[in-house]
Coordinates of C-alpha atoms in Angstrom, one line a residue:
Chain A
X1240 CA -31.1 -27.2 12.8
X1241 CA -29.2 -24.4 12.8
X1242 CA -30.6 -20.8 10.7
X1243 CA -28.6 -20.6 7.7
X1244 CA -29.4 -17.5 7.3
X1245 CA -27.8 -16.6 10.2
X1246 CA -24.0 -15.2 10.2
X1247 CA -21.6 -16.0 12.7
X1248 CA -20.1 -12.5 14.0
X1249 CA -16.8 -12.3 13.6
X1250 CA -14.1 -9.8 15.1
X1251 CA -10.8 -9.7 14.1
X1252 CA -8.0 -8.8 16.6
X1253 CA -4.3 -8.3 15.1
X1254 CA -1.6 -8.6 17.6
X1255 CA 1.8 -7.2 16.7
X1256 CA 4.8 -4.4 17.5
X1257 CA 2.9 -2.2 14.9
X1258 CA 6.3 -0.4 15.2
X1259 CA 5.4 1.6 12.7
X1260 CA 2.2 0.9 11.7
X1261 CA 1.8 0.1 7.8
X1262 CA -0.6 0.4 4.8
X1263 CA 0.1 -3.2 5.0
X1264 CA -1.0 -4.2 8.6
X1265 CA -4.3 -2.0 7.7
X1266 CA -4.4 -3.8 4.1
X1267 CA -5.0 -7.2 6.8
X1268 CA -8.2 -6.2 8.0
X1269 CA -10.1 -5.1 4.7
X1270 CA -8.5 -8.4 2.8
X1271 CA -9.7 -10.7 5.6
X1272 CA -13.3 -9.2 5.9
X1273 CA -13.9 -9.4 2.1
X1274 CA -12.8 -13.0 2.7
X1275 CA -15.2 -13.5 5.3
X1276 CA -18.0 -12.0 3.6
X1277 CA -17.7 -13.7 0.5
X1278 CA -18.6 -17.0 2.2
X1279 CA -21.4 -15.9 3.2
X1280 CA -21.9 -17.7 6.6
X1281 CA -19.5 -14.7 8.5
X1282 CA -20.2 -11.0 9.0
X1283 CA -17.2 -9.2 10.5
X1284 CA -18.3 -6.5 13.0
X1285 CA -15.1 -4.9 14.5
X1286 CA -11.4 -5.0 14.0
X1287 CA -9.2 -4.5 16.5
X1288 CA -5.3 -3.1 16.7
X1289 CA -3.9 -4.2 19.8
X1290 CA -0.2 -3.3 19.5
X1291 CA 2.3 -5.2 22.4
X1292 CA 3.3 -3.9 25.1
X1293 CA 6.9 -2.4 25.9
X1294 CA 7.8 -5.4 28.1
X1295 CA 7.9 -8.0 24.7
X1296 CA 11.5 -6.1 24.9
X1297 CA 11.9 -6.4 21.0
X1298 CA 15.0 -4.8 19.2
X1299 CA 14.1 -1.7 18.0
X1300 CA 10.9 -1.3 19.8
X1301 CA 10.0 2.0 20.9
X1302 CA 7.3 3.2 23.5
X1303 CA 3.9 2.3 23.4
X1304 CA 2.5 5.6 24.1
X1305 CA 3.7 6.4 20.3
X1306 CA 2.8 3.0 18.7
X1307 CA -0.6 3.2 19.9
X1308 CA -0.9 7.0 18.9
X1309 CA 0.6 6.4 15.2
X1310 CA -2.4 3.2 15.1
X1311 CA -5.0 5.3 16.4
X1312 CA -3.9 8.1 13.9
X1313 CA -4.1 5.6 10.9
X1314 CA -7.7 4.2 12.2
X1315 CA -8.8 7.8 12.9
X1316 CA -11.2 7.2 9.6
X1317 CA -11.7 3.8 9.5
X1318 CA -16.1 3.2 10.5
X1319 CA -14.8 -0.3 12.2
X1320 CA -10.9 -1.0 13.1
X1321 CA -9.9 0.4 16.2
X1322 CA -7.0 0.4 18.3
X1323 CA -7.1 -1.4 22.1
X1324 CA -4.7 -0.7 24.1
X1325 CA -5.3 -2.8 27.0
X1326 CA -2.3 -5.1 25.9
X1327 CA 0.5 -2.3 25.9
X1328 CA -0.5 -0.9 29.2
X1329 CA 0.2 -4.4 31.4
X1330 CA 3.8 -4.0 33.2
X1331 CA 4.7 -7.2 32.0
X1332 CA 4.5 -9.0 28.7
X1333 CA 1.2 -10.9 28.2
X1334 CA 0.9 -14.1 25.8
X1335 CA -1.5 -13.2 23.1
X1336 CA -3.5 -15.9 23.8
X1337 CA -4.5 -14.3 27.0
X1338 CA -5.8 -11.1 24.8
X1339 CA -7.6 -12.9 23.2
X1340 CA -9.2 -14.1 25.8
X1341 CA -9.3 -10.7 27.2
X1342 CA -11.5 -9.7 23.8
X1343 CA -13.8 -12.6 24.0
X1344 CA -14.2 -12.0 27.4
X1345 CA -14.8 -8.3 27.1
X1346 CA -17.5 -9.6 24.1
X1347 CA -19.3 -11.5 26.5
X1348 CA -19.6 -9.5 29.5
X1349 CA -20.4 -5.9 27.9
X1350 CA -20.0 -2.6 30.0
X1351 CA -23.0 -0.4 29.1
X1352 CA -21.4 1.6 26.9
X1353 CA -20.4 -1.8 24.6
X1354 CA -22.6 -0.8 21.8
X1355 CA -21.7 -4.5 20.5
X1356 CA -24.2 -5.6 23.1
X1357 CA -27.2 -4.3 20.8
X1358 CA -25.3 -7.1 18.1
X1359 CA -25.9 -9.9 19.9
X1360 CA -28.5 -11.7 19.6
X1361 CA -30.1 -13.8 22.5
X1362 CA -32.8 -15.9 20.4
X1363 CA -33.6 -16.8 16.8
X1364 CA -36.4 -14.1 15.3
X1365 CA -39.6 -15.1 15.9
X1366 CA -39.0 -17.0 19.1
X1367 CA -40.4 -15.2 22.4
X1368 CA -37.1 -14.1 24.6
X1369 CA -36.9 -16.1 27.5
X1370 CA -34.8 -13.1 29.2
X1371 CA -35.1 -9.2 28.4
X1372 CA -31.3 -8.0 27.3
X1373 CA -30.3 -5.5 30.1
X1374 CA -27.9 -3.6 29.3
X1375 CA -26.3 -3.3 32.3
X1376 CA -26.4 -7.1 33.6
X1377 CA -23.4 -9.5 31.9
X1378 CA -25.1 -11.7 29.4
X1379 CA -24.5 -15.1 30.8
X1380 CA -23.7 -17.8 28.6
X1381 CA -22.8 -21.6 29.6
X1382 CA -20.5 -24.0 28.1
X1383 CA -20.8 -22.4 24.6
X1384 CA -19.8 -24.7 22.0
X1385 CA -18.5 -23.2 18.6
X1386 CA -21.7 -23.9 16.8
X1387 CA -23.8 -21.9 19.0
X1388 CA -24.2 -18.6 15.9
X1389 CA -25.1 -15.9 18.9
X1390 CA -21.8 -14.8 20.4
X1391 CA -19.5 -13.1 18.2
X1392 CA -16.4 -15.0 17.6
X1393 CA -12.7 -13.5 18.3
X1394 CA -10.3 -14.4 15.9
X1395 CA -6.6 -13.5 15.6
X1396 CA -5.6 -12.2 12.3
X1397 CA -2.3 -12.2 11.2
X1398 CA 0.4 -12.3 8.2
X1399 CA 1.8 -15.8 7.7
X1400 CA 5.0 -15.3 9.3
X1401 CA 3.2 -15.2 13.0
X1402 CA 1.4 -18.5 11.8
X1403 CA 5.2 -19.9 10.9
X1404 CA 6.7 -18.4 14.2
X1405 CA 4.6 -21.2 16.1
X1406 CA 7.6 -23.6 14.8
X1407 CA 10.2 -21.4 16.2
X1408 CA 11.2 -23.1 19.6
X1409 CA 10.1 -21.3 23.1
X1410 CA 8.5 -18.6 21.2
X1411 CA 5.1 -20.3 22.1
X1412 CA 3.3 -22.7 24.4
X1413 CA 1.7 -25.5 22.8
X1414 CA -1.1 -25.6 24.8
X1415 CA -1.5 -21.7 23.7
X1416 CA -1.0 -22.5 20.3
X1417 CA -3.5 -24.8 20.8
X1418 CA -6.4 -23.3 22.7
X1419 CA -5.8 -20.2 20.1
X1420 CA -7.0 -22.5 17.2
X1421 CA -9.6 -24.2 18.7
X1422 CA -11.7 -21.9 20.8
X1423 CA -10.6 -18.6 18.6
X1424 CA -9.6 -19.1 15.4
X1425 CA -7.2 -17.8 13.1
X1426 CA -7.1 -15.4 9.3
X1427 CA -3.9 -15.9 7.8
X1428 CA -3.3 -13.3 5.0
X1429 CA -0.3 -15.0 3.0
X1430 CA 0.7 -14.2 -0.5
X1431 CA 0.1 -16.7 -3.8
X1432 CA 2.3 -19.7 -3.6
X1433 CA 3.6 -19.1 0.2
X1434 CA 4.3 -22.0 2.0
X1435 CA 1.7 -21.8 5.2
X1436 CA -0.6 -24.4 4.0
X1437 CA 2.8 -26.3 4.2
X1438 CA 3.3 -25.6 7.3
X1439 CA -0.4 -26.7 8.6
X1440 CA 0.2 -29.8 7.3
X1441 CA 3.4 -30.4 9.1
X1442 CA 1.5 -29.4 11.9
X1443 CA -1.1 -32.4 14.1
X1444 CA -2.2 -29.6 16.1
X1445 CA -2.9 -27.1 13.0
X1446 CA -4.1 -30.0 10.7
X1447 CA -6.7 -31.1 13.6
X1448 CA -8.1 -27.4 13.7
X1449 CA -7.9 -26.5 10.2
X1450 CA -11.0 -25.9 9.9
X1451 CA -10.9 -22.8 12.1
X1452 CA -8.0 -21.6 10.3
X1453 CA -8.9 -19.5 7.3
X1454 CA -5.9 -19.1 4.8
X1455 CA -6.6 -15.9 2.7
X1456 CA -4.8 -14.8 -0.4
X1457 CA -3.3 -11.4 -0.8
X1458 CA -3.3 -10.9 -4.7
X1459 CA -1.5 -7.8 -4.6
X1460 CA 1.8 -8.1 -3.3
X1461 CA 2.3 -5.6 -0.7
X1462 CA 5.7 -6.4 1.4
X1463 CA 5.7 -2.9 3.7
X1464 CA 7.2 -4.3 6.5
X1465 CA 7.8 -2.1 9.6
X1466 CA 11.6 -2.9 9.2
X1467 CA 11.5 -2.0 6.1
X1468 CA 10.3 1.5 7.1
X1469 CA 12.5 1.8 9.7
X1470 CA 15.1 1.6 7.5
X1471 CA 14.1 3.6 4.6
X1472 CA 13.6 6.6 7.7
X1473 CA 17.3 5.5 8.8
X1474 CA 18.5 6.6 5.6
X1475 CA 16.4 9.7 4.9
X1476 CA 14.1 8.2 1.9
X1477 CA 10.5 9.1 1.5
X1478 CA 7.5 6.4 3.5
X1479 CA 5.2 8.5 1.2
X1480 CA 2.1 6.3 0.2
X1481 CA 3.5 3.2 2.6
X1482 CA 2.1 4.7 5.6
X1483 CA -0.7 6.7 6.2
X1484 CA 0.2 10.2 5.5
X1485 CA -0.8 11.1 9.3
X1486 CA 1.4 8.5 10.5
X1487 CA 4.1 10.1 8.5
X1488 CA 3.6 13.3 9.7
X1489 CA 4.0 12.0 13.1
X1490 CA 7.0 10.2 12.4
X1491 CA 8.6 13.2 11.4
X1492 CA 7.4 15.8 13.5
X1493 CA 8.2 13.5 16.6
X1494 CA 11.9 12.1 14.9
X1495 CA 10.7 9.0 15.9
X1496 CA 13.0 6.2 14.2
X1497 CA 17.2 6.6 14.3
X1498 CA 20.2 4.4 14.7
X1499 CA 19.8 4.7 18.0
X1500 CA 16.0 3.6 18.7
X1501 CA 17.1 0.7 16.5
X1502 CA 19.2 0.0 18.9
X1503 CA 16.9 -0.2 21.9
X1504 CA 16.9 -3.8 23.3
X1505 CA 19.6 -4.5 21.7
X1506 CA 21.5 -7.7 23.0
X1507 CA 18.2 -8.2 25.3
X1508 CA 16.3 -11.7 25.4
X1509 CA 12.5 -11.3 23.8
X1510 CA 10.1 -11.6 27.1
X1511 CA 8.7 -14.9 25.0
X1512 CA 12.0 -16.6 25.1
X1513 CA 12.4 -16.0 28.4
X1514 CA 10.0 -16.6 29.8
X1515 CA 9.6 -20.3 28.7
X1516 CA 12.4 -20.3 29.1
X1517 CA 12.7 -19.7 33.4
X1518 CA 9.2 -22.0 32.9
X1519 CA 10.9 -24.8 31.7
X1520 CA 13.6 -24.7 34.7
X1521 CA 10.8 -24.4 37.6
Chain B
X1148 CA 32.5 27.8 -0.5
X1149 CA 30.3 28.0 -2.8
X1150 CA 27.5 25.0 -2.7
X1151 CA 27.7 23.1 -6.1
X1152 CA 24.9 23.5 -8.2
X1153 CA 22.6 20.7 -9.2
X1154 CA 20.8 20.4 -12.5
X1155 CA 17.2 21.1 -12.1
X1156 CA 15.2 17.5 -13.2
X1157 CA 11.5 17.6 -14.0
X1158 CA 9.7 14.0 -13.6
X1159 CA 7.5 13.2 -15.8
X1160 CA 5.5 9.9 -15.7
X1161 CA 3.3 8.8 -18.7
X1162 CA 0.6 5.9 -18.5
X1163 CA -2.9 5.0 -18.1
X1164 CA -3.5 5.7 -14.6
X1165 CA -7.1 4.1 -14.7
X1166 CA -6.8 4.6 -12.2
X1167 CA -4.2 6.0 -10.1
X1168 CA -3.1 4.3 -6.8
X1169 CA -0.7 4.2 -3.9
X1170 CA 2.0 2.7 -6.1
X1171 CA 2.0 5.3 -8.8
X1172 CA 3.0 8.0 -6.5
X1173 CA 5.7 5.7 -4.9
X1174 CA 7.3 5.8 -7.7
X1175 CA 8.2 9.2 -8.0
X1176 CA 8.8 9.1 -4.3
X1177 CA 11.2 6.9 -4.9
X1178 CA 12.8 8.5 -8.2
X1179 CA 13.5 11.6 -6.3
X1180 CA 15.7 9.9 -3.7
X1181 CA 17.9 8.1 -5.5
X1182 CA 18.4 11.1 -7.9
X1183 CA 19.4 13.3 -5.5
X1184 CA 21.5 10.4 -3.8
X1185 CA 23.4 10.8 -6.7
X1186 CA 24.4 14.4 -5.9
X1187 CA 24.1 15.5 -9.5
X1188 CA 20.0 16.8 -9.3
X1189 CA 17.9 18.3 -7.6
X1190 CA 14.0 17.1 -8.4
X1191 CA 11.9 20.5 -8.9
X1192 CA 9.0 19.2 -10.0
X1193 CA 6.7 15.4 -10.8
X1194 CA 4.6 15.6 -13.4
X1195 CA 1.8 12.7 -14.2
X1196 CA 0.2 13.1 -17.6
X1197 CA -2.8 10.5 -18.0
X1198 CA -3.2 9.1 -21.5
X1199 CA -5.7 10.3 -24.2
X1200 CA -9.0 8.2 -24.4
X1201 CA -8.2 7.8 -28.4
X1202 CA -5.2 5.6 -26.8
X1203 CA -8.5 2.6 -26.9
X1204 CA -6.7 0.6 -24.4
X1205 CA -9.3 -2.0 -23.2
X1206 CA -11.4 -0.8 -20.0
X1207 CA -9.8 3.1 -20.3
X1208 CA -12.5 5.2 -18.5
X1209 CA -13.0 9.1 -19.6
X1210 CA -10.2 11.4 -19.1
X1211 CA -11.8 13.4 -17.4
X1212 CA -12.2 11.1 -14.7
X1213 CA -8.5 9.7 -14.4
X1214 CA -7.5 13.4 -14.3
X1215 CA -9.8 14.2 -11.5
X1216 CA -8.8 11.2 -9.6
X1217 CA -5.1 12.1 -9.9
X1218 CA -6.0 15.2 -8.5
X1219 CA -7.3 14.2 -5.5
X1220 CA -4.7 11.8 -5.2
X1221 CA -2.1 14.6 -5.4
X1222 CA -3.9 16.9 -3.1
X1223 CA -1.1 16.3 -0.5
X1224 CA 1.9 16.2 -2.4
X1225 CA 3.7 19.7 -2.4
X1226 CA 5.9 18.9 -6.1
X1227 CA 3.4 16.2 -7.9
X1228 CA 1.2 17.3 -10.1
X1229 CA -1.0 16.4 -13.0
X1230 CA -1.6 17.9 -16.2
X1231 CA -4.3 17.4 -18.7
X1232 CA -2.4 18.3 -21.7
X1233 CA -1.9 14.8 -23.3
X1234 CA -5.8 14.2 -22.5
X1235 CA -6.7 16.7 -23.9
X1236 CA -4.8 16.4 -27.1
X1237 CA -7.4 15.7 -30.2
X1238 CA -5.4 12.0 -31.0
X1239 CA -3.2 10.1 -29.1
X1240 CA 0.2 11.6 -28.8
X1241 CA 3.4 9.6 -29.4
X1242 CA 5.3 9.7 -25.4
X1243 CA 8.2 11.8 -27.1
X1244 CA 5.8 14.9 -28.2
X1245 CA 4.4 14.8 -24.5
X1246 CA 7.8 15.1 -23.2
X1247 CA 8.9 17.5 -25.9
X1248 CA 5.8 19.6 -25.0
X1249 CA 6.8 19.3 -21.0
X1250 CA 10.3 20.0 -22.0
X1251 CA 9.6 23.4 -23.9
X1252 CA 6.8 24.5 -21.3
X1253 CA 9.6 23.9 -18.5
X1254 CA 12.3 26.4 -20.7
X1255 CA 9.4 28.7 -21.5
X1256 CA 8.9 29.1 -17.7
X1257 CA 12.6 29.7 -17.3
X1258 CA 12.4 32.1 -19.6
X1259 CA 9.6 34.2 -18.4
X1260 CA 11.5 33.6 -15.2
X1261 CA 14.4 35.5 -16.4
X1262 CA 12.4 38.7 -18.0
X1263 CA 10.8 38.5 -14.7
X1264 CA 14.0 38.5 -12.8
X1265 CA 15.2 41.3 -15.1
X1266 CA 12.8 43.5 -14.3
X1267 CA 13.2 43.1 -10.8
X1268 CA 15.2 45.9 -8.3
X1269 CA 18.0 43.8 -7.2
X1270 CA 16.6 44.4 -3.4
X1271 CA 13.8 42.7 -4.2
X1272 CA 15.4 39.2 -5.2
X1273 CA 15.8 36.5 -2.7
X1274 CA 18.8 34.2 -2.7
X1275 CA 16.5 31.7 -3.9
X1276 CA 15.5 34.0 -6.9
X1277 CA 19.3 34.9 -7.2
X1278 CA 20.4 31.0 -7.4
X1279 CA 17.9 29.7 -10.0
X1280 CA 18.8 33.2 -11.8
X1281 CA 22.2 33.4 -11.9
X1282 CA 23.0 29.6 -12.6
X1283 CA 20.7 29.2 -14.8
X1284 CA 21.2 25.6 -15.5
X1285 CA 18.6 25.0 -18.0
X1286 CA 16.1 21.7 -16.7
X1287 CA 16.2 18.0 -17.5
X1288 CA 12.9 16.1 -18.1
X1289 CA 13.1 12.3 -17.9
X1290 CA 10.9 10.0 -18.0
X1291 CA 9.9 8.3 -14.8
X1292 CA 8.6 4.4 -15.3
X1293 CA 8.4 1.2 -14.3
X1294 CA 10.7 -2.0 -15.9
X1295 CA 7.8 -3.7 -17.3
X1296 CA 7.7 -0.2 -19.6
X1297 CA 11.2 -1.0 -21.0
X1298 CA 10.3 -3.9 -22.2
X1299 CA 7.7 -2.5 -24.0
X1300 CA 10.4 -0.9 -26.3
X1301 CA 10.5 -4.2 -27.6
X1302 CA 6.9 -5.2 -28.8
X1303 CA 6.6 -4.5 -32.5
X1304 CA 4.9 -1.4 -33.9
X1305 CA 4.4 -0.3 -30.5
X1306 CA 7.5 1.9 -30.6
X1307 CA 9.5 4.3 -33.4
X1308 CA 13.1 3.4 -33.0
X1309 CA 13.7 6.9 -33.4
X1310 CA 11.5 8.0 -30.4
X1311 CA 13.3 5.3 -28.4
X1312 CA 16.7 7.1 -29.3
X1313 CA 15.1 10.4 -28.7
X1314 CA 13.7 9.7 -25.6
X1315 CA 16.8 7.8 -24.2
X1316 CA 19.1 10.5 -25.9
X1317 CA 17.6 13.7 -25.3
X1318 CA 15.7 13.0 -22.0
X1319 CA 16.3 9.8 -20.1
X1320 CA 15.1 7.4 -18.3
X1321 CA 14.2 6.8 -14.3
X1322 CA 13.4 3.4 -14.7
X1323 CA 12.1 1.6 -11.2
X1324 CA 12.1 -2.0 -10.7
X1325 CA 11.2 -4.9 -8.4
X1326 CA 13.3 -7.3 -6.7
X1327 CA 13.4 -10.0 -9.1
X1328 CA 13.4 -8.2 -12.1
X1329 CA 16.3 -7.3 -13.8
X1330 CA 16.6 -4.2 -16.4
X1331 CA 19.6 -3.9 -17.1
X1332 CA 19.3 -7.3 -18.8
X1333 CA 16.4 -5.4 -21.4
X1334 CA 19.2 -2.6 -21.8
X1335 CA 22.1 -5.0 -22.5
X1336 CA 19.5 -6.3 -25.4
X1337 CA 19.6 -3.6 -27.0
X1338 CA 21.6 -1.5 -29.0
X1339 CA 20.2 1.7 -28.6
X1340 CA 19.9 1.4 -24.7
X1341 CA 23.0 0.1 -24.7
X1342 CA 24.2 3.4 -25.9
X1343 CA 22.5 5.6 -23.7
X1344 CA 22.5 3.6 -20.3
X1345 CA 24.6 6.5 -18.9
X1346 CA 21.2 8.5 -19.4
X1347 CA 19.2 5.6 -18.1
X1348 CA 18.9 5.7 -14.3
X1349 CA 17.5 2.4 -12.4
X1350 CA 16.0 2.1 -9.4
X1351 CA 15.7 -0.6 -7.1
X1352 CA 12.2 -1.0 -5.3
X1353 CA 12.9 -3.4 -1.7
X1354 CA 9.8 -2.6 -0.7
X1355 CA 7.3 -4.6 -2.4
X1356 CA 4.2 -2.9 -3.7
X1357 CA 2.7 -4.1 -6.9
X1358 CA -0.6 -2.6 -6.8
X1359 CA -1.9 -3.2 -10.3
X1360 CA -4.8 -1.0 -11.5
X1361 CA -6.4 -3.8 -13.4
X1362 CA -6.4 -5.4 -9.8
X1363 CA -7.9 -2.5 -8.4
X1364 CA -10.6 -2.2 -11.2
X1365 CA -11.0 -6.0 -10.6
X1366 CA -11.6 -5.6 -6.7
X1367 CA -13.8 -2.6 -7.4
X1368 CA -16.0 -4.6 -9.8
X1369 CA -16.1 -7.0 -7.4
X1370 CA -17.5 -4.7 -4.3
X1371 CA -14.2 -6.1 -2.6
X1372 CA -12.2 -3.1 -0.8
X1373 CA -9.1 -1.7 -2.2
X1374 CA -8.4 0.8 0.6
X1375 CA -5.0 1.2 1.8
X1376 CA -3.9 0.9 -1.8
X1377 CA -5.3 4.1 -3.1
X1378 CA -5.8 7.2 -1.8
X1379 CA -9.4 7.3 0.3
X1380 CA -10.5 10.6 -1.8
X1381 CA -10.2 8.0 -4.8
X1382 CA -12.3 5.5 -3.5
X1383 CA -14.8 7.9 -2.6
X1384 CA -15.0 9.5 -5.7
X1385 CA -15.4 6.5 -7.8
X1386 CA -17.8 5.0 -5.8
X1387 CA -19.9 8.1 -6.1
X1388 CA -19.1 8.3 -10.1
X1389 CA -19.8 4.4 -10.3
X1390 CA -16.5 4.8 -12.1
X1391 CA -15.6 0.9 -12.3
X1392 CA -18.0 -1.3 -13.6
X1393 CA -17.8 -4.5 -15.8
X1394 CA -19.1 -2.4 -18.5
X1395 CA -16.3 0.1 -17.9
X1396 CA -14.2 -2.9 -18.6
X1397 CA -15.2 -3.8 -21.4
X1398 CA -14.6 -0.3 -23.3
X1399 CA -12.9 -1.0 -26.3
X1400 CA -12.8 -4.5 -26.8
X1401 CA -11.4 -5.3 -29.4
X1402 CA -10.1 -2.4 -30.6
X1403 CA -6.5 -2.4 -31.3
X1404 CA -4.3 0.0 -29.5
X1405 CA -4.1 3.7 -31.4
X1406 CA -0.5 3.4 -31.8
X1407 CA -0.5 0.0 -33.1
X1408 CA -2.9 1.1 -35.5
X1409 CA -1.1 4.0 -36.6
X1410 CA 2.3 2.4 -37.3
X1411 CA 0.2 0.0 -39.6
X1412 CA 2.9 -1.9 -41.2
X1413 CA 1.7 -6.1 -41.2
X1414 CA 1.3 -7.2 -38.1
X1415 CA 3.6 -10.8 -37.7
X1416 CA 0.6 -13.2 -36.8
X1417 CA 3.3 -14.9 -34.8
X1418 CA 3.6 -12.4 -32.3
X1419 CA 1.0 -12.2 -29.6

């Protein structure tokens, strides 16, 4: 019988262009660890900003370098969301269910200077260890099942329009789509009356794993979309209080956002697209 | 060629701000661009002026507090400011004597401006002194608000109808709404808006950001996090003041509203 006292660790990891960065995207993390606090069974232990890398060939997508700057500027005083950039330094494009794995794996196998190793814990209290932690040997753990409470689960966070892009054709793999809800898990922030529980319901895949998909309710509405910003810079009107006053600083002092960086991949297919695309012909 | 000259406009936003947030100071970002889109002003200056306490709206905290919140809010914005005055009024002040107070503070500055400027050796002007000196366009002072404050024009006793005309006469109106609502169906109900829409300037907001403060004090009470939505300086002042608490919510229950009480004619049962 399993401790009910004992919370399952939880770390959220938000993929995206963060192109800019928003109060919004930030807004994610807080609204989804109140969530999973109020129930009690979850304690959320680190957020994660993992912004894609140049190679997702996006319109309007500019340089990592400076997306992964303006995220580390906005998370500069935030005690537990950080900013990974692992993601934007691969050459190619990488699906996100392979950073995820990438952050479950890193979870696992801790370098020494992973203070999350120190979070894990091997045994329930009051049992004798059967193995010393070392720091510097990879815990080893074998055919972990999702009720086992020690290992900190990864889960991908997100708004509900990445949940609703699983419909849009080539965009992703099924069997990613699946492995993402089954052996990860996903927080959905959607506002009031949004149609993503909809859309798990139309879903076999999403109905089956509905259980590890945790549908949480933004109360206030808070629509700062990146394009949005990019468009308000376009025109010359304030970002004030949308962004992080850093990240606005930034923006401006580096004349980040034009016509012309709009225009960057313009015409060019997303990596996604094609490459299911070439899949599907080999 | 000589650079047209805009009129001066002063911003001046009324309300609880219990307390303030992200939101609030959108708006007068937002104000300021589409008036000087119009090519007619030029914003000098944003003014917030938090309610008196006698104003017994439910959950109000101190005055003091609201004011010192604004303040750090507004640390980092070089033309918003807040002033006490209307706080710390003895009563609650009708919204037309707090802009007629703004309004003759912002001529008396002018003024002393221009003895100033008098005084001065002409070589010690700038062209910037020179400018406001010589053209002398005396300042406008409207009232920056939301769409949902229009529509308070129409709840009874709330409002004098002269203080409507006043304000919508003599001052204006910067009016910012949400996509969805629609103002200029409020104004088309009524007469005296009507008359003055030219002085009534509306704002469309495309970027969704309704961060209520009753949401924010609800959060807060909660222990749920309302970062991101106001200022971190806030945050970490009421958490240190205990600001927000359900007893701080439940100031003045009951009471009726100061100007509702004051304009003490029958209140219509029927109306809510």
């Amino acid at each position: 019988m399993e401790d009910p006292d004992k919370k399952t660790e939880v770390v959220l990891l938000a993929c995206g262009s963060f192109n800019p960065i928003t109060n919004m995207h930030l807004r994610l993390f807080e609204l989804a660890k109140d969530y999973f606090h109020e129930t009690g069974k979850y304690k959320v232990i680190k957020g994660i900003i993992s912004p894609v890398g140049d190679a997702y060939k996006k319109k309007g997508l500019i340089s990592a370098n400076h997306r992964v700057t303006m995220a580390k500027l906005a998370t500069k005083n935030s005690d537990w969301v950080e900013v990974d950039d692992w993601e934007s330094s691969q050459s190619e494009w990488l699906e996100t269910l392979k950073v995820l794995r990438y952050h479950h794996q890193k979870l696992l196998s801790p370098d020494p200077t992973n203070s999350l190793q120190n979070a894990i814990p091997l045994t329930k209290p009051g049992r004798k260890r059967k193995q010393e932690p070392n720091r510097h040997e990879p815990v080893k753990k074998k055919n972990q099942g999702p009720d086992i409470k020690s290992v900190p689960q990864v889960k991908l966070l997100c708004g509900s329009d990445m949940l609703e892009s699983f419909g849009i054709p080539n965009l992703w793999k099924l069997e990613d789509i699946t492995e993402i809800v089954e052996n990860h898990g996903l927080v959905c922030i959607s506002r009031a009356g949004n149609s993503v529980q909809k859309f798990i319901y139309e879903s076999d895949i999403l109905w089956r794993h509905k259980n590890n998909i945790h549908l949480v309710e933004e109360w206030i509405t808070n629509d700062i979309s990146s394009t949005k910003i990019r468009r308000a810079l376009r025109r010359g009107q304030s970002i004030r209080y949308l962004v992080p006053d850093v990240v606005q600083a930034y923006i401006e002092k580096n004349n980040l956002y034009s016509p012309e960086s709009e225009d960057m991949n313009a015409g060019v297919v997303l990596a996604p697209l094609q490459k299911h695309a070439s899949d599907s012909k080999n | 060629v000589r650079m047209k000259s805009r009129i001066p406009l002063i911003l001046l936003a009324c309300g609880s701000f219990n307390p303030i947030t992200n939101m609030h100071m959108r708006l007068f970002e937002l104000a300021r661009d589409h008036l000087h889109r119009t090519g007619q002003y030029q914003v000098i200056e944003g003014i917030m002026s938090p309610v008196n306490d006698d104003y017994r709206k439910k959950g109000l905290v101190s005055a003091r507090h609201r004011i010192a919140m604004a303040k750090l809010a507004l640390e980092t914005s070089d033309w918003i400011r807040v002033d006490p005055w209307e706080s710390e009024q003895e009563s609650w002040t009708e919204t037309v004597k707090v802009l007629r107070h703004h309004y003759n503070e912002s001529l008396r500055l002018l003024q002393s401006k221009k003895e100033f400027m008098k005084n001065k050796q002409p070589i010690e002007r700038s062209t910037k002194d020179s400018l406001s000196y010589e053209h002398s366009v005396l300042p406008e002072l409207k009232l920056l608000c939301g769409a949902d404050f229009l529509q308070t024009f129409k709840t009874p006793n709330l409002w004098k109808e002269e203080h409507i005309k006043e304000i919508v006469e003599k001052f204006g109106l910067v009016c910012i709404s949400r996509a969805g609502s629609d103002p200029a169906q409020y104004i088309s109900e009524s007469d005296v808006l009507t008359k003055f829409q030219h002085n009534i300037f509306l704002v469309k907001e495309w970027i969704q950001n309704e961060i209520s403060a009753t949401q924010i004090r609800y959060a807060l009470c909660r222990g749920l996090s309302v970062k991101y939505l106001v200022p971190d300086s806030v945050i970490s002042y009421i958490a240190h003041h205990n600001i927000y608490t359900e007893e701080s919510e439940r100031k003045n229950e009951g009471d009726l509203l100061q100007p509702l009480k004051l304009h003490n004619t029958t209140v219509n049962p029927l109306n809510d």
